[in-house]
PDB file of C-alpha atoms and ligand atoms in Angstrom:
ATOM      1  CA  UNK A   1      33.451-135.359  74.158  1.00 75.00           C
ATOM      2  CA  UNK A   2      33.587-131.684  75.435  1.00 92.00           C
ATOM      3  CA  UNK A   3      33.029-129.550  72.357  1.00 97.00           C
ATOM      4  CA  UNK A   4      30.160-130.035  69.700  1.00 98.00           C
ATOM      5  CA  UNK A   5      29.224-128.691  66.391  1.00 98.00           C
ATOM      6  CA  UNK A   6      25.813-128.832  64.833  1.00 98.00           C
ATOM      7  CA  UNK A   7      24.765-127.444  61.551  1.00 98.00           C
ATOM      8  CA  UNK A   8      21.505-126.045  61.016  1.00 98.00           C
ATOM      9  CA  UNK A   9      20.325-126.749  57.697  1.00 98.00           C
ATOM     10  CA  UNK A  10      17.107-124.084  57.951  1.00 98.00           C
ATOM     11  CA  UNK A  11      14.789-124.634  55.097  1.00 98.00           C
ATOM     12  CA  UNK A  12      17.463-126.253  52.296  1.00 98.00           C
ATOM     13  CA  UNK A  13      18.363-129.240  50.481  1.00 98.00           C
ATOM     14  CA  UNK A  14      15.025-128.503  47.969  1.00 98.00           C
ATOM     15  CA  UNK A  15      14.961-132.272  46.793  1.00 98.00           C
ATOM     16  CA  UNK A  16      16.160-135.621  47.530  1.00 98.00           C
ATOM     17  CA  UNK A  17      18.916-135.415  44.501  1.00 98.00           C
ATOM     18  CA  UNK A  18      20.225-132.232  46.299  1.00 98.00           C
ATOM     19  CA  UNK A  19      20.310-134.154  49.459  1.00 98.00           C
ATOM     20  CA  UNK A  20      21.698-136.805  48.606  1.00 98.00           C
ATOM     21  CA  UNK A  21      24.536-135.101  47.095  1.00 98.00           C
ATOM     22  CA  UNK A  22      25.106-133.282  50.138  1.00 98.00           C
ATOM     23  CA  UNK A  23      25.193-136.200  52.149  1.00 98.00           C
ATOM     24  CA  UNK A  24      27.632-137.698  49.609  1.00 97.00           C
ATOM     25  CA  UNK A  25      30.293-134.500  49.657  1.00 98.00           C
ATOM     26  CA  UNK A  26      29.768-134.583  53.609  1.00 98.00           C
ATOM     27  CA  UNK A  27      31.195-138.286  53.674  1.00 97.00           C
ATOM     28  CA  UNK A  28      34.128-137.335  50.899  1.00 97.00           C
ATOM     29  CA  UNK A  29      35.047-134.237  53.262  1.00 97.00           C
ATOM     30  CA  UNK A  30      34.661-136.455  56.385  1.00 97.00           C
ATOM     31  CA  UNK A  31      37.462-138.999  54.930  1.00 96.00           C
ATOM     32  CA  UNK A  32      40.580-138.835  57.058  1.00 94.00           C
ATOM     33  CA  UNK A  33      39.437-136.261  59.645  1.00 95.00           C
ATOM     34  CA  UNK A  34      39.432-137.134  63.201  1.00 93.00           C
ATOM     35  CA  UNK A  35      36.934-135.534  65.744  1.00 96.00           C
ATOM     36  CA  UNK A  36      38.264-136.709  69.156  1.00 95.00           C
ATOM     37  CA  UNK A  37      36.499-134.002  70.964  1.00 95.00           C
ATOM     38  CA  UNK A  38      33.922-132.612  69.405  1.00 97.00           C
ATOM     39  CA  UNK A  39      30.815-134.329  68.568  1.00 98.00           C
ATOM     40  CA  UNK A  40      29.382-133.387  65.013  1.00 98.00           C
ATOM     41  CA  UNK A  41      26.084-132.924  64.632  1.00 98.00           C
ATOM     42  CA  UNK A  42      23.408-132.102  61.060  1.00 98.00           C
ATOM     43  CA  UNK A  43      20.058-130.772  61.741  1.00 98.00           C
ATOM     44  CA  UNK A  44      18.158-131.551  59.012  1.00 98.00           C
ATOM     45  CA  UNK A  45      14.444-130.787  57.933  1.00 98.00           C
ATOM     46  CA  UNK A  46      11.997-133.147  58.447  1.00 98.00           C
ATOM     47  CA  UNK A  47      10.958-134.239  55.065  1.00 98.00           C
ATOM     48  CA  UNK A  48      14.821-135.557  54.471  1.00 98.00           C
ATOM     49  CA  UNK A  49      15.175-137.421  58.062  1.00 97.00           C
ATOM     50  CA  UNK A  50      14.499-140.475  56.507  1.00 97.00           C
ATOM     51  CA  UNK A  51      17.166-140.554  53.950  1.00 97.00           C
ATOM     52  CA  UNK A  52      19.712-139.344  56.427  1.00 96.00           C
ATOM     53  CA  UNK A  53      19.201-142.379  58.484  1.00 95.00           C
ATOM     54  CA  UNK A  54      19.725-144.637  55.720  1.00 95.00           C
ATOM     55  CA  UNK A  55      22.761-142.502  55.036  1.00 95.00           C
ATOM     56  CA  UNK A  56      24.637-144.160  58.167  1.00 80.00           C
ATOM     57  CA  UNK A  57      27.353-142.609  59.120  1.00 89.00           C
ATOM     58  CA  UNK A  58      28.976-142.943  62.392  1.00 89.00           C
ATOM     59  CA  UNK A  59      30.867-139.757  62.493  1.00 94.00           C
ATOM     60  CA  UNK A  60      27.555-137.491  62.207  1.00 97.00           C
ATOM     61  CA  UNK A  61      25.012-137.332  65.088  1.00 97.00           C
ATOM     62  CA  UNK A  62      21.372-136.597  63.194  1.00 97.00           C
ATOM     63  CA  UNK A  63      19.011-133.653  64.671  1.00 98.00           C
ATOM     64  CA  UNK A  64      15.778-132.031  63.418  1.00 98.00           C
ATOM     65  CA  UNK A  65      14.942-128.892  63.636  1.00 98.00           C
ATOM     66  CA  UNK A  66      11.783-128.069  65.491  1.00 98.00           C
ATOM     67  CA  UNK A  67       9.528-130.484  67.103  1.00 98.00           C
ATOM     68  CA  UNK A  68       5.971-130.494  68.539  1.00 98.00           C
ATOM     69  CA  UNK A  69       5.361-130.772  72.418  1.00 98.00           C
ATOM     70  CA  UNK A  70       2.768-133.817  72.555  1.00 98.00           C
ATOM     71  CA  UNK A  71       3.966-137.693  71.470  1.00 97.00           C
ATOM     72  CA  UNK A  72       0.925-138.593  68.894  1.00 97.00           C
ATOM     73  CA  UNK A  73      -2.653-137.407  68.295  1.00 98.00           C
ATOM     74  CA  UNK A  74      -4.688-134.579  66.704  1.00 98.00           C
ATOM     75  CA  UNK A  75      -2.270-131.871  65.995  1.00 98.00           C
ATOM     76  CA  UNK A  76      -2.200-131.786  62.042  1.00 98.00           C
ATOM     77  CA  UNK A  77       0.824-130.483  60.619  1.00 97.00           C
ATOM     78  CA  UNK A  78       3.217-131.632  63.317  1.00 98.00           C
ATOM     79  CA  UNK A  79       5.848-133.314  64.211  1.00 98.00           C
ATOM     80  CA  UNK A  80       6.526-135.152  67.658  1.00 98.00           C
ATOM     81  CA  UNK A  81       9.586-135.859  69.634  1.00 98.00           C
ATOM     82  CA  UNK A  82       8.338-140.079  69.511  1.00 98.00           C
ATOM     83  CA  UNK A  83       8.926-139.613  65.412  1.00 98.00           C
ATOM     84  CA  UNK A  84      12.207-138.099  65.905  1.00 98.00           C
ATOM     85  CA  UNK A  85      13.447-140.913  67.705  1.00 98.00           C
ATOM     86  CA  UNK A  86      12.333-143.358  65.929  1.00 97.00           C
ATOM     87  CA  UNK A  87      13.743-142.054  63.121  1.00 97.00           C
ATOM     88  CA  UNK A  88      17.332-141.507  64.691  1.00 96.00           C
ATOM     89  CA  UNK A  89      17.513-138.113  66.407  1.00 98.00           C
ATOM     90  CA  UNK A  90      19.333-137.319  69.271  1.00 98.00           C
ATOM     91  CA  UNK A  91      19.286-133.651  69.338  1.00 98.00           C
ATOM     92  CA  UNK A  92      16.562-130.899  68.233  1.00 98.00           C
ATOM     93  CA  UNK A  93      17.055-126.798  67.400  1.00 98.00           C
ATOM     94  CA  UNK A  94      14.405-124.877  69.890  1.00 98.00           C
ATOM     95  CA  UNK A  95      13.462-121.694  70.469  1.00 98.00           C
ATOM     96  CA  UNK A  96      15.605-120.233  67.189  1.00 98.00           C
ATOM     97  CA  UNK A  97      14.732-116.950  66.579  1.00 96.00           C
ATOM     98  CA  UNK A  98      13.644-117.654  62.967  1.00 96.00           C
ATOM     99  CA  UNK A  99      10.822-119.270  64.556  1.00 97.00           C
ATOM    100  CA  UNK A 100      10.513-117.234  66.945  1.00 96.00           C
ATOM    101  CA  UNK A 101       9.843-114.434  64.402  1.00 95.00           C
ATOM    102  CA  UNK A 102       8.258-116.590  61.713  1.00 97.00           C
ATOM    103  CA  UNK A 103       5.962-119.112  63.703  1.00 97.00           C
ATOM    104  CA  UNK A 104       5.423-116.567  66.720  1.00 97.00           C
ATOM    105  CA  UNK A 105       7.031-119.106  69.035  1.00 97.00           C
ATOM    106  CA  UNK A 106       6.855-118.226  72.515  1.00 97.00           C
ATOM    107  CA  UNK A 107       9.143-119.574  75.493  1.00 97.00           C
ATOM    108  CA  UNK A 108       5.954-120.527  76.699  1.00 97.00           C
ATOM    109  CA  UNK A 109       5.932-122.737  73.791  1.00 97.00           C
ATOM    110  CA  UNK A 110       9.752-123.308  74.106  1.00 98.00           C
ATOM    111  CA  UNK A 111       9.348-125.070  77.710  1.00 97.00           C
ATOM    112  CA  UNK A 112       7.128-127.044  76.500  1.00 97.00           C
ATOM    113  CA  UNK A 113       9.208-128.972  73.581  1.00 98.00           C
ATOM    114  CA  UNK A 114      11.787-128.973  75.780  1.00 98.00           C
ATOM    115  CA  UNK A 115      10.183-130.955  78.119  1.00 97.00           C
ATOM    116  CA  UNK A 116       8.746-133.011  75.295  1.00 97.00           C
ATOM    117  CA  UNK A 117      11.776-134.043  73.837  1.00 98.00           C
ATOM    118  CA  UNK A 118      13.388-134.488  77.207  1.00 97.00           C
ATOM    119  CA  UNK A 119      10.930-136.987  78.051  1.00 97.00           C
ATOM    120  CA  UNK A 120      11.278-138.816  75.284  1.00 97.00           C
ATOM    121  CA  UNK A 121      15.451-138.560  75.207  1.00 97.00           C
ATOM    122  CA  UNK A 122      16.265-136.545  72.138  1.00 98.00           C
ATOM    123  CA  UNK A 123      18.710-133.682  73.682  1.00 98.00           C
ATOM    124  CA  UNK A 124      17.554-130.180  72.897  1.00 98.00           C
ATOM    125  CA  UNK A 125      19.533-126.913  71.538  1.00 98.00           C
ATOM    126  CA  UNK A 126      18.141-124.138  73.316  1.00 98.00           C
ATOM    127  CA  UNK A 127      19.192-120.580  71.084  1.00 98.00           C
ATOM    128  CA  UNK A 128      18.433-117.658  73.213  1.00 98.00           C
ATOM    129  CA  UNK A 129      19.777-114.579  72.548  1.00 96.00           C
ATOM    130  CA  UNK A 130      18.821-110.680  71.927  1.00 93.00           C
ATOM    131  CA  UNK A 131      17.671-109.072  68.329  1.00 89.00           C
ATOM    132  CA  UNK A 132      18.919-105.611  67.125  1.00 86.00           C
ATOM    133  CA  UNK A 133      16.293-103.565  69.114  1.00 85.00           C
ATOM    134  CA  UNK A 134      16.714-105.504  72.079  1.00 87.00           C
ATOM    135  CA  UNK A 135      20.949-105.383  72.173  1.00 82.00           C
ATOM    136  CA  UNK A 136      21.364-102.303  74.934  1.00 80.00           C
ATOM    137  CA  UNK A 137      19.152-104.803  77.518  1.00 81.00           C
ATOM    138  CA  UNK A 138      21.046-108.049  75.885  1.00 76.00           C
ATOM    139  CA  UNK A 139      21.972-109.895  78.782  1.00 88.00           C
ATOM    140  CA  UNK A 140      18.767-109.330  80.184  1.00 93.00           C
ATOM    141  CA  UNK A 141      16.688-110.691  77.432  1.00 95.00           C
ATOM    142  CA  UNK A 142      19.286-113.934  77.600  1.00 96.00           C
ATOM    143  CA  UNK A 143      18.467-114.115  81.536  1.00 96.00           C
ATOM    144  CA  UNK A 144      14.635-113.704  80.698  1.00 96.00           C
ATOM    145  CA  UNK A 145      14.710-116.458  78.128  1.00 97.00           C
ATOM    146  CA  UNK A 146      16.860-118.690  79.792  1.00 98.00           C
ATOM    147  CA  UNK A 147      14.203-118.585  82.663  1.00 97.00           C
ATOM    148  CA  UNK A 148      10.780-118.759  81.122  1.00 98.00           C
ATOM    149  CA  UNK A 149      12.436-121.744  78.540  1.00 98.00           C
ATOM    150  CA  UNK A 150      14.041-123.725  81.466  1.00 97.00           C
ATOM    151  CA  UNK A 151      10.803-123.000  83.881  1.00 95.00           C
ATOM    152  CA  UNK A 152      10.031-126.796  83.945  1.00 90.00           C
ATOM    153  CA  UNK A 153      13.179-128.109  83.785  1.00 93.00           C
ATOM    154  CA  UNK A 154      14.953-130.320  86.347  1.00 88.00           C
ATOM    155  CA  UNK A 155      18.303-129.984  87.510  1.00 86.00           C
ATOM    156  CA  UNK A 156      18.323-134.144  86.439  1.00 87.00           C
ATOM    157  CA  UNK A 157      17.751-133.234  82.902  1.00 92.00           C
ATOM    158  CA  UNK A 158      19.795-129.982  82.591  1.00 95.00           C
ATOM    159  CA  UNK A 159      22.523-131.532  81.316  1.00 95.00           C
ATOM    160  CA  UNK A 160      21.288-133.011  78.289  1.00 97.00           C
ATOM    161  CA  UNK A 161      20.595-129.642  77.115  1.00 98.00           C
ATOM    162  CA  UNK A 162      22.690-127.146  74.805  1.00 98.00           C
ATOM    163  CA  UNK A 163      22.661-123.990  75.127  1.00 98.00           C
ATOM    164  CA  UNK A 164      23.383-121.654  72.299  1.00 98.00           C
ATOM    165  CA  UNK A 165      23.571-118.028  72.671  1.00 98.00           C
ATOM    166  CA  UNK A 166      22.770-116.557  69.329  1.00 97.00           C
ATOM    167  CA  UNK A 167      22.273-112.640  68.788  1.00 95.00           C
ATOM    168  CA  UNK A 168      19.911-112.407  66.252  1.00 93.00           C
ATOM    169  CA  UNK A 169      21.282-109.656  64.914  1.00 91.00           C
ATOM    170  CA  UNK A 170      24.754-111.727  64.188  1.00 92.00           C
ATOM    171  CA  UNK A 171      23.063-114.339  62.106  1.00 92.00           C
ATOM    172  CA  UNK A 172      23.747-114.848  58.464  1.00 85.00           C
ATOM    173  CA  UNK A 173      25.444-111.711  57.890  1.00 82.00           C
ATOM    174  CA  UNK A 174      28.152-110.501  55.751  1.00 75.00           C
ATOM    175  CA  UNK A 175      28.907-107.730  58.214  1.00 77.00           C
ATOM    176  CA  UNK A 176      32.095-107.664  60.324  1.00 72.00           C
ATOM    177  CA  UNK A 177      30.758-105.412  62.092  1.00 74.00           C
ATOM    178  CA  UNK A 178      27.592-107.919  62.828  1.00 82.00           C
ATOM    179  CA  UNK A 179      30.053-110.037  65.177  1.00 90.00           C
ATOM    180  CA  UNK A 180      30.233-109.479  68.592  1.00 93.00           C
ATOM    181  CA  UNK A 181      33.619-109.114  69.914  1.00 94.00           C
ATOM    182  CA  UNK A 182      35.032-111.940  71.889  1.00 96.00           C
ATOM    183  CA  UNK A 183      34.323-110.400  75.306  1.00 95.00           C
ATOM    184  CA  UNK A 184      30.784-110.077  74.303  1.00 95.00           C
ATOM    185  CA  UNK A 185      30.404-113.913  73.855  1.00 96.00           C
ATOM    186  CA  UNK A 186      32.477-114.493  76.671  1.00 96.00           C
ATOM    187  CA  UNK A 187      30.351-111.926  79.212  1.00 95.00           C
ATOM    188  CA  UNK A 188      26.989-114.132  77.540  1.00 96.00           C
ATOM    189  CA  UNK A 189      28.272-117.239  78.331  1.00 97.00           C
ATOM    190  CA  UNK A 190      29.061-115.799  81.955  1.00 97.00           C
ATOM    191  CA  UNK A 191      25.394-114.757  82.279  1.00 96.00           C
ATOM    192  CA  UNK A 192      24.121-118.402  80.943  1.00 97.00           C
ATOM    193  CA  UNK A 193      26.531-119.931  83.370  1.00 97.00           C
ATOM    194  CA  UNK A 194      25.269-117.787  86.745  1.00 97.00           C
ATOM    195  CA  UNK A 195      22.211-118.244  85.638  1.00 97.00           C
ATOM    196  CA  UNK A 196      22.750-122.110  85.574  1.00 97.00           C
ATOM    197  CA  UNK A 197      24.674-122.033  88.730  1.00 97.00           C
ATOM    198  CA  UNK A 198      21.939-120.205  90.377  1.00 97.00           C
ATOM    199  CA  UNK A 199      19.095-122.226  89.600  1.00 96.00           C
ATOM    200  CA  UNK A 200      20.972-125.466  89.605  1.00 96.00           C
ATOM    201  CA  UNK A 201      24.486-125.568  91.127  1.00 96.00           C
ATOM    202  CA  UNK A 202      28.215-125.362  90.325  1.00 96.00           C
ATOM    203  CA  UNK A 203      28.181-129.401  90.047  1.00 95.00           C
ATOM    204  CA  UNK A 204      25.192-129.957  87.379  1.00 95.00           C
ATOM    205  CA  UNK A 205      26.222-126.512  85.800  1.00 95.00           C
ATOM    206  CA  UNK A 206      29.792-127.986  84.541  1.00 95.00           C
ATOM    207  CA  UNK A 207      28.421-130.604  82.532  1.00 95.00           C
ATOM    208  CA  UNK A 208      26.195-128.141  80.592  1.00 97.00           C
ATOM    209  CA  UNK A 209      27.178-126.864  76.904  1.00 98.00           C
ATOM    210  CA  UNK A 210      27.193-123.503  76.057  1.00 98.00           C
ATOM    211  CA  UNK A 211      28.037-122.698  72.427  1.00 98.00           C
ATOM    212  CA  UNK A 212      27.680-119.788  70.156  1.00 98.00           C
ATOM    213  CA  UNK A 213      25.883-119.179  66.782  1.00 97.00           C
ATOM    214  CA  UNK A 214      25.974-116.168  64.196  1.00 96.00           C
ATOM    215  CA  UNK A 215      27.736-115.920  61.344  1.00 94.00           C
ATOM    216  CA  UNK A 216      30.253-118.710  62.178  1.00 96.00           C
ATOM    217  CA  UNK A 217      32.644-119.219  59.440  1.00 96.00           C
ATOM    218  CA  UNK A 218      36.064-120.626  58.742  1.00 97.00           C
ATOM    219  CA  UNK A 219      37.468-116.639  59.425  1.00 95.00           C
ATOM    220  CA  UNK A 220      35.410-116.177  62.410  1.00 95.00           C
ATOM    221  CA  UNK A 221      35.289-119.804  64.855  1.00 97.00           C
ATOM    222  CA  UNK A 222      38.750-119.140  66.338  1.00 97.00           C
ATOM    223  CA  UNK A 223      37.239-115.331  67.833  1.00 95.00           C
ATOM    224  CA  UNK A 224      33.692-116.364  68.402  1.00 96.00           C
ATOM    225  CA  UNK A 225      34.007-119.702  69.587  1.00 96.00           C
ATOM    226  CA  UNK A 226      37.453-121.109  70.489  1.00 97.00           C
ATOM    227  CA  UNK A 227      39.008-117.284  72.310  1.00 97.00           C
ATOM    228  CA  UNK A 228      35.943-116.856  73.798  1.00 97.00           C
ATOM    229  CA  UNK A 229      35.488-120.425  75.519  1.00 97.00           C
ATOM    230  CA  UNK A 230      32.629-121.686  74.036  1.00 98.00           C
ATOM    231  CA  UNK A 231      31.955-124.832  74.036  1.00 98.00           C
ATOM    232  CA  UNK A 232      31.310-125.401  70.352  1.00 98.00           C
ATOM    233  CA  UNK A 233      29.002-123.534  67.423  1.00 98.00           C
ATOM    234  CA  UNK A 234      25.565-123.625  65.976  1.00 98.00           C
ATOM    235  CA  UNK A 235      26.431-122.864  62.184  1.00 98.00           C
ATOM    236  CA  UNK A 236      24.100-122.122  59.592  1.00 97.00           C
ATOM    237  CA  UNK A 237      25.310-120.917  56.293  1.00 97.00           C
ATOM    238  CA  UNK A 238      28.509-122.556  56.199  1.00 97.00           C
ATOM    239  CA  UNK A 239      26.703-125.425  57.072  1.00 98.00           C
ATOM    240  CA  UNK A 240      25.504-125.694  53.634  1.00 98.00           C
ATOM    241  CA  UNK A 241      29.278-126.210  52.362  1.00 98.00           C
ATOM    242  CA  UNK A 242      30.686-129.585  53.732  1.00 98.00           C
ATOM    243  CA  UNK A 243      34.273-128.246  53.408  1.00 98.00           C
ATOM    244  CA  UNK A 244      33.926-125.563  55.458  1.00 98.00           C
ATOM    245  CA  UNK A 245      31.547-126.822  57.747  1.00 98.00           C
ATOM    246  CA  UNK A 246      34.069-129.468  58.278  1.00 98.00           C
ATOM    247  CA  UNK A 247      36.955-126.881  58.916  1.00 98.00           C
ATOM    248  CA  UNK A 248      35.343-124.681  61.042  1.00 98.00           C
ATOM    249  CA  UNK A 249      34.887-128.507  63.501  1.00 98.00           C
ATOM    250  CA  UNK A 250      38.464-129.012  63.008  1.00 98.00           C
ATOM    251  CA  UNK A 251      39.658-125.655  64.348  1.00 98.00           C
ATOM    252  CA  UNK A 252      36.940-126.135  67.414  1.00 98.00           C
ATOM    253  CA  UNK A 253      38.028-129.871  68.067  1.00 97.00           C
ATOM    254  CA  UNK A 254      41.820-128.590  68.468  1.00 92.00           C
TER     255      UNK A 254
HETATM  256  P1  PGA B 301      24.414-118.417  60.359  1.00 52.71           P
HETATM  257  O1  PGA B 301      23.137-119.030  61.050  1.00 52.71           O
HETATM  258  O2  PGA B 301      25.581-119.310  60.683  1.00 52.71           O
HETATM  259  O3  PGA B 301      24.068-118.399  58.894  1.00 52.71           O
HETATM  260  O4  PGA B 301      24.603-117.050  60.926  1.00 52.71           O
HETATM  261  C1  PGA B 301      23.173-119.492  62.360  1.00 52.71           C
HETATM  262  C2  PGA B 301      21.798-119.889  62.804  1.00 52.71           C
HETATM  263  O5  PGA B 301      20.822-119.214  62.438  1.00 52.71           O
HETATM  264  O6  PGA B 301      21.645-120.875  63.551  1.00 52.71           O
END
């Protein structure tokens, strides 16, 4: 499959009777829609990983989102990449810039549970991308990230990663104005591309994913995602709606 798109569920679904309703509209939306192309993926928080494995449903990939950098041991409070396999993830959100803000994550920190999750085959979702004070030097923070977060990284494991350009400033809002313009995308996913190419050639490079997340929405996936050849969308808020979550993958699998 060439496209993909993941929902980031952030810090919702309160209880397990909210969850499993969710999980219940998600399979009534699901009925009758084909995804030939695009891969469709739910990052879920931790506590509800469980219940969406017993859930089993073949159409929807399972991801977490955030995950420590050692297997087992002394580290109280978190989570390692072994637990996320064994309890069905193939993919994990790193480096968002909610926890970049909130937890004080570093790329330093970034490289590391990339690697971590690498090693133990769970397929990471690298979101780089600039914040409001940072936009005039934009591609520069994207090339700064992309290099400190990848540091360790192989050009044999490259292509299990995604990466997901995501101006912070784009995220969540109700602002049209709070989109970039197509060209915008388009001249990040350029920059992620070179910067790919450079460090680990046109072959390798092809086979990575770049997608885009901010404010993704039934109104905005064909500009942000589709006309400015990404290869899919990170989606937050309408993530929370199956419906439109759902949409918004039908309009990228086309
Ligand atoms: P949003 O969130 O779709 O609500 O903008 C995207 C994200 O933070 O990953």
């Amino acid at each position: 499959m060439n496209k993909i798109v993941i929902g980031n569920l952030k810090m919702n679904l309160q209880s397990i009777e909210e969850r499993e309703r969710y999980l219940k509209e998600f399979s009534k939306e699901l009925i009758g829609k084909k995804f030939q192309n695009t891969e469709i993926v739910l990052c879920l928080p931790f506590v509800h990983l469980e219940g969406f494995k017993k859930w089993k449903n073949k159409k929807v990939i399972r991801g977490a989102l955030n995950v420590f950098w050692e297997d087992k041991g002394s580290f109280t409070g978190e989570i390692s990449p072994l637990m996320l396999k064994n309890f069905g993830c193939q993919y994990v959100v790193v480096g968002h810039s909610e926890r970049r803000k909130y937890a004080r994550e570093e790329d330093s920190d970034v490289n590391l549970k990339i690697i971590a999750a690498l090693r133990n085959g769970i397929k990471p979702i690298l979101c780089v991308g600039e914040n409001a004070g940072q936009k005039a030097r934009g591609l520069n923070i994207i090339l700064e990230q992309l290099k400190n977060c990848l540091s360790e990284v192989s050009g044999g494991k490259i292509e299990n990663i995604i990466i997901c350009y995501e101006p912070v400033w784009a995220i969540s809002s109700n602002n049209p104005d709070h989109l970039p313009t197509t060209n915008e995308i388009m001249s990040a996913g350029l920059i992620i591309k070179k910067f790919l190419v450079g460090k680990y050639g046109v072959k390798i490079s092809e086979k990575v994913k770049i997608i885009y997340g901010g404010s993704v929405s039934v109104a905005t996936v064909k500009q942000a995602c589709v006309e400015s050849g990404m290869d899919g969308a990170l989606i937050g808020r309408e993530s929370l709606t199956p419906r439109e979550f759902l949409k918004i993958g039908e309009i990228i699998n086309q």
